[in-house]
Short mmCIF file of C-alpha atoms in Angstrom, two decimals:
data_model
loop_
_atom_site.label_atom_id
_atom_site.label_comp_id
_atom_site.label_asym_id
_atom_site.label_seq_id
_atom_site.Cartn_x
_atom_site.Cartn_y
_atom_site.Cartn_z
CA MET A 113 38.56 16.57 -41.10
CA GLN A 114 35.22 14.77 -40.94
CA GLN A 115 34.16 13.83 -37.44
CA ASP A 116 32.78 10.39 -36.62
CA PRO A 117 29.02 10.42 -35.90
CA PRO A 118 28.15 10.31 -32.20
CA THR A 119 27.51 6.94 -30.61
CA ARG A 120 23.80 6.19 -30.74
CA VAL A 121 22.26 4.79 -27.58
CA ALA A 122 18.73 3.39 -27.33
CA VAL A 123 17.07 3.12 -23.92
CA ILE A 124 14.30 0.60 -23.20
CA ASP A 125 12.84 1.36 -19.78
CA ASP A 126 9.30 1.87 -18.53
CA HIS A 127 10.43 4.13 -15.65
CA VAL A 128 10.05 7.50 -17.32
CA LEU A 129 11.87 9.61 -14.72
CA PHE A 130 14.90 7.35 -14.63
CA ALA A 131 14.99 7.10 -18.43
CA GLU A 132 14.82 10.89 -18.74
CA ALA A 133 17.65 11.41 -16.24
CA LEU A 134 19.70 8.81 -18.09
CA ARG A 135 18.95 10.42 -21.46
CA LEU A 136 20.09 13.85 -20.24
CA ALA A 137 23.30 12.44 -18.74
CA LEU A 138 24.13 10.61 -21.96
CA GLN A 139 23.39 13.66 -24.10
CA VAL A 140 25.65 15.82 -21.93
CA ALA A 141 28.36 13.24 -22.65
CA GLY A 142 27.83 13.87 -26.37
CA LEU A 143 25.86 10.75 -27.21
CA ASP A 144 22.83 10.46 -29.49
CA VAL A 145 20.03 9.03 -27.35
CA VAL A 146 16.57 7.69 -28.13
CA HIS A 147 14.16 6.46 -25.43
CA LEU A 148 11.93 3.71 -26.76
CA GLY A 149 9.76 3.30 -23.68
CA ALA A 150 8.30 -0.17 -22.97
CA GLY A 151 5.60 -1.43 -20.65
CA THR A 152 2.12 0.12 -20.69
CA ASP A 153 3.31 3.42 -22.16
CA GLY A 154 5.49 1.81 -24.80
CA PRO A 155 4.71 0.49 -28.28
CA GLY A 156 4.57 -3.17 -27.30
CA LEU A 157 7.40 -5.66 -27.67
CA PRO A 158 6.93 -6.60 -31.35
CA ALA A 159 6.88 -2.94 -32.35
CA LEU A 160 9.78 -2.33 -29.98
CA VAL A 161 11.92 -4.83 -31.85
CA VAL A 162 11.11 -3.04 -35.10
CA GLU A 163 11.97 0.35 -33.56
CA VAL A 164 15.33 -0.84 -32.25
CA THR A 165 16.15 -2.35 -35.62
CA ARG A 166 15.22 0.92 -37.31
CA ALA A 167 17.19 3.04 -34.82
CA ARG A 168 20.33 0.89 -35.30
CA PRO A 169 21.86 1.82 -31.93
CA ASP A 170 25.48 1.11 -31.09
CA VAL A 171 24.44 0.39 -27.51
CA LEU A 172 21.05 -0.69 -26.18
CA MET A 173 20.42 0.05 -22.50
CA LEU A 174 17.80 -2.45 -21.39
CA ASP A 175 15.73 -2.72 -18.21
CA LEU A 176 14.66 -6.21 -17.14
CA ASP A 177 11.30 -5.47 -15.54
CA LEU A 178 9.20 -3.80 -18.23
CA GLY A 179 5.80 -3.72 -16.56
CA ASP A 180 3.20 -5.13 -18.94
CA GLY A 181 6.06 -5.62 -21.40
CA GLY A 182 7.26 -8.55 -19.32
CA ASP A 183 10.80 -9.78 -18.80
CA GLY A 184 13.35 -7.74 -20.71
CA ALA A 185 15.85 -10.62 -20.55
CA ARG A 186 14.06 -12.28 -23.47
CA LEU A 187 15.11 -9.35 -25.66
CA VAL A 188 18.83 -9.78 -24.96
CA GLY A 189 19.40 -12.71 -27.31
CA PRO A 190 17.56 -11.33 -30.38
CA PHE A 191 19.22 -7.91 -30.16
CA THR A 192 22.65 -9.40 -29.54
CA ALA A 193 22.18 -11.63 -32.58
CA ALA A 194 21.30 -8.49 -34.56
CA GLY A 195 24.69 -7.00 -33.70
CA VAL A 196 23.56 -4.61 -30.95
CA SER A 197 25.63 -4.32 -27.77
CA VAL A 198 23.13 -4.82 -24.94
CA LEU A 199 23.93 -3.21 -21.60
CA VAL A 200 21.43 -4.19 -18.90
CA VAL A 201 20.52 -1.45 -16.41
CA THR A 202 18.13 -2.84 -13.83
CA ALA A 203 16.71 -2.36 -10.36
CA THR A 204 16.91 -6.06 -9.56
CA GLU A 205 19.83 -7.34 -7.54
CA ASN A 206 19.12 -10.96 -8.42
CA ARG A 207 22.53 -12.20 -9.51
CA GLU A 208 21.01 -15.25 -11.14
CA ARG A 209 19.13 -12.98 -13.57
CA TRP A 210 22.32 -11.01 -14.19
CA GLY A 211 24.12 -14.21 -15.08
CA GLN A 212 21.30 -15.21 -17.41
CA CYS A 213 21.63 -11.92 -19.28
CA LEU A 214 25.38 -12.38 -19.66
CA HIS A 215 24.78 -15.92 -20.90
CA LEU A 216 22.35 -14.54 -23.50
CA GLY A 217 24.98 -12.11 -24.74
CA ALA A 218 24.69 -8.89 -22.72
CA VAL A 219 27.99 -7.02 -22.50
CA GLY A 220 27.37 -6.03 -18.90
CA VAL A 221 24.90 -5.45 -16.09
CA LEU A 222 24.52 -2.35 -13.92
CA VAL A 223 22.09 -1.54 -11.13
CA LYS A 224 19.99 1.59 -11.34
CA THR A 225 21.36 2.79 -8.03
CA SER A 226 24.75 3.25 -9.71
CA PRO A 227 25.79 6.91 -10.13
CA LEU A 228 24.77 8.23 -13.54
CA GLN A 229 28.44 8.98 -14.22
CA ALA A 230 29.23 5.29 -13.74
CA ILE A 231 26.49 4.30 -16.19
CA VAL A 232 27.75 6.81 -18.76
CA ALA A 233 31.28 5.48 -18.25
CA ALA A 234 30.02 1.95 -18.90
CA VAL A 235 28.55 3.06 -22.23
CA ASP A 236 31.95 4.58 -23.08
CA ASP A 237 33.60 1.26 -22.19
CA VAL A 238 31.22 -0.58 -24.54
CA ARG A 239 31.79 1.72 -27.50
CA ARG A 240 35.57 1.53 -27.00
CA GLY A 241 35.52 -2.26 -26.73
CA ARG A 242 36.51 -2.35 -23.09
CA PRO A 243 34.91 -4.83 -20.65
CA VAL A 244 32.16 -3.46 -18.43
CA LEU A 245 32.68 -6.17 -15.82
CA ALA A 246 35.87 -7.75 -14.57
CA GLU A 247 36.31 -11.21 -16.07
CA ALA A 248 36.19 -12.88 -12.65
CA GLU A 249 32.86 -11.23 -11.83
CA ARG A 250 31.41 -12.08 -15.23
CA LEU A 251 32.36 -15.75 -14.82
CA GLU A 252 30.99 -15.83 -11.27
CA LEU A 253 27.62 -14.43 -12.36
CA MET A 254 27.32 -16.92 -15.20
CA ARG A 255 28.23 -19.75 -12.82
CA THR A 256 25.52 -18.57 -10.41
CA TRP A 257 22.97 -18.73 -13.25
CA ARG A 258 24.13 -22.18 -14.42
CA GLU A 259 24.00 -23.65 -10.92
CA ALA A 260 20.52 -22.23 -10.27
CA THR A 261 19.32 -23.57 -13.62
CA GLU A 262 20.67 -27.02 -12.79
CA ARG A 263 18.98 -26.96 -9.38
CA ARG A 264 15.64 -26.13 -11.01
CA ARG A 265 16.14 -28.90 -13.56
CA ARG A 266 16.72 -31.45 -10.79
CA ARG A 267 13.70 -30.25 -8.81
CA LEU A 268 11.50 -30.45 -11.89
CA GLY A 269 12.31 -34.15 -12.05
CA ASP A 270 10.38 -34.58 -8.79
CA PHE A 271 7.20 -33.26 -10.43
CA ALA A 272 7.39 -36.08 -12.98
CA ARG A 273 6.80 -38.52 -10.12
CA LEU A 274 3.34 -37.12 -9.42
CA THR A 275 0.29 -38.95 -10.71
CA ARG A 276 -2.08 -37.13 -13.05
CA ARG A 277 -4.55 -36.51 -10.20
CA GLU A 278 -1.77 -35.27 -7.91
CA ARG A 279 -0.68 -32.82 -10.60
CA GLU A 280 -4.26 -31.59 -10.89
CA VAL A 281 -4.54 -31.12 -7.13
CA LEU A 282 -1.21 -29.28 -6.91
CA LEU A 283 -2.18 -26.99 -9.77
CA GLU A 284 -5.44 -26.13 -8.01
CA LEU A 285 -3.51 -25.40 -4.80
CA ALA A 286 -1.15 -23.20 -6.80
CA HIS A 287 -4.18 -21.26 -8.04
CA GLY A 288 -5.23 -20.57 -4.46
CA ARG A 289 -7.98 -23.14 -4.02
CA ARG A 290 -8.50 -24.78 -0.62
CA ILE A 291 -8.75 -28.49 0.02
CA GLN A 292 -12.48 -28.20 0.70
CA GLN A 293 -13.04 -26.54 -2.68
CA ILE A 294 -10.93 -29.12 -4.51
CA ALA A 295 -12.85 -31.97 -2.87
CA ALA A 296 -16.21 -30.42 -3.70
CA SER A 297 -15.35 -29.83 -7.36
CA ALA A 298 -14.10 -33.41 -7.75
CA VAL A 299 -17.03 -34.83 -5.71
CA VAL A 300 -14.71 -36.73 -3.38
CA ALA A 301 -14.17 -36.71 0.38
CA GLU A 302 -11.80 -34.12 1.85
CA SER A 303 -9.81 -37.00 3.33
CA THR A 304 -9.11 -38.23 -0.21
CA VAL A 305 -7.68 -34.87 -1.23
CA ARG A 306 -5.67 -34.63 2.01
CA SER A 307 -4.20 -38.05 1.25
CA GLN A 308 -3.26 -36.86 -2.26
CA VAL A 309 -1.67 -33.72 -0.80
CA LYS A 310 0.34 -35.85 1.65
CA SER A 311 1.65 -37.90 -1.28
CA ILE A 312 2.52 -34.71 -3.20
CA LEU A 313 4.55 -33.37 -0.27
CA ALA A 314 6.43 -36.64 0.08
CA LYS A 315 7.32 -36.85 -3.60
CA LEU A 316 8.46 -33.21 -3.75
CA GLY A 317 10.44 -33.51 -0.53
CA VAL A 318 8.66 -30.62 1.22
CA THR A 319 6.72 -30.44 4.48
CA SER A 320 3.81 -28.08 3.79
CA GLN A 321 1.32 -27.07 1.13
CA LEU A 322 2.85 -23.59 1.08
CA ALA A 323 6.29 -25.04 0.34
CA ALA A 324 4.86 -27.22 -2.44
CA VAL A 325 3.08 -24.27 -4.04
CA SER A 326 6.18 -22.08 -3.72
CA LEU A 327 8.30 -24.75 -5.38
CA ALA A 328 5.74 -25.12 -8.19
CA HIS A 329 6.02 -21.40 -8.93
CA GLU A 330 9.77 -21.05 -8.39
CA THR A 331 10.57 -23.81 -10.88
CA GLY A 332 8.03 -22.58 -13.41
CA TRP A 333 6.08 -25.84 -13.15
CA ALA A 334 2.78 -24.18 -12.21
CA GLU A 335 2.84 -21.83 -15.17
CA SER A 336 3.80 -24.63 -17.58
CA ALA A 337 1.21 -27.04 -16.20
CA ALA A 338 -1.52 -24.41 -16.50
CA SER A 339 -0.99 -24.31 -20.25
CA ASP A 340 -0.51 -28.09 -20.62
CA PRO A 341 -3.56 -30.26 -19.86
CA THR A 342 -1.29 -33.22 -19.11
CA GLY A 343 0.43 -31.26 -16.35
CA ARG A 344 3.87 -32.44 -17.45
CA PRO A 345 6.77 -30.44 -16.02
CA PRO A 346 8.68 -28.30 -18.55
CA ARG A 347 11.79 -29.85 -20.03
#
């Protein structure tokens, strides 16, 4: 009788020691494993997509923080669409990010502090079509992500109330410049910039420059405005 080929598992993780321990545990369980790296020691994300496609894994074990490779969550959707079961194995305990991955199509999320036996068991659940997470937990994580996304969307609306000059000032503050520097570069009095900062705080509903800058980064506004000369908040 011809035996079925072993389940092929691809691992994308820039933590070499963890990936090696995971590979050995999966191989002991009789699985065919390939570690594709990522981050500074990996082939780069475009080449990584090609490698995963070529490897045709049954299960892809994906880290979220890939060093220079960026956010692994952006790989979940493309690989899921290609028919690969994506199992996220991450060090982050941010449940919002977990929910995002489930929304994008991941079959489950595990933390790296889980026993290796539990991670191997999760792979077995995936290949046998069993759920990795209880339905109630899966729905709760996705709700956490949706609610956080909606909160960010509402907060971004506040940035639209800023004038063009206020957006410019906030962006400079977000880049670490002091009021004195901003005033000097614009050839205006420091009192003018302080007045603009006061207006920014009022419109954003915060009480300090630090809070305004934190909000600009948390919502993604600062990064979007840096690449958009109009300073419009992302939609």
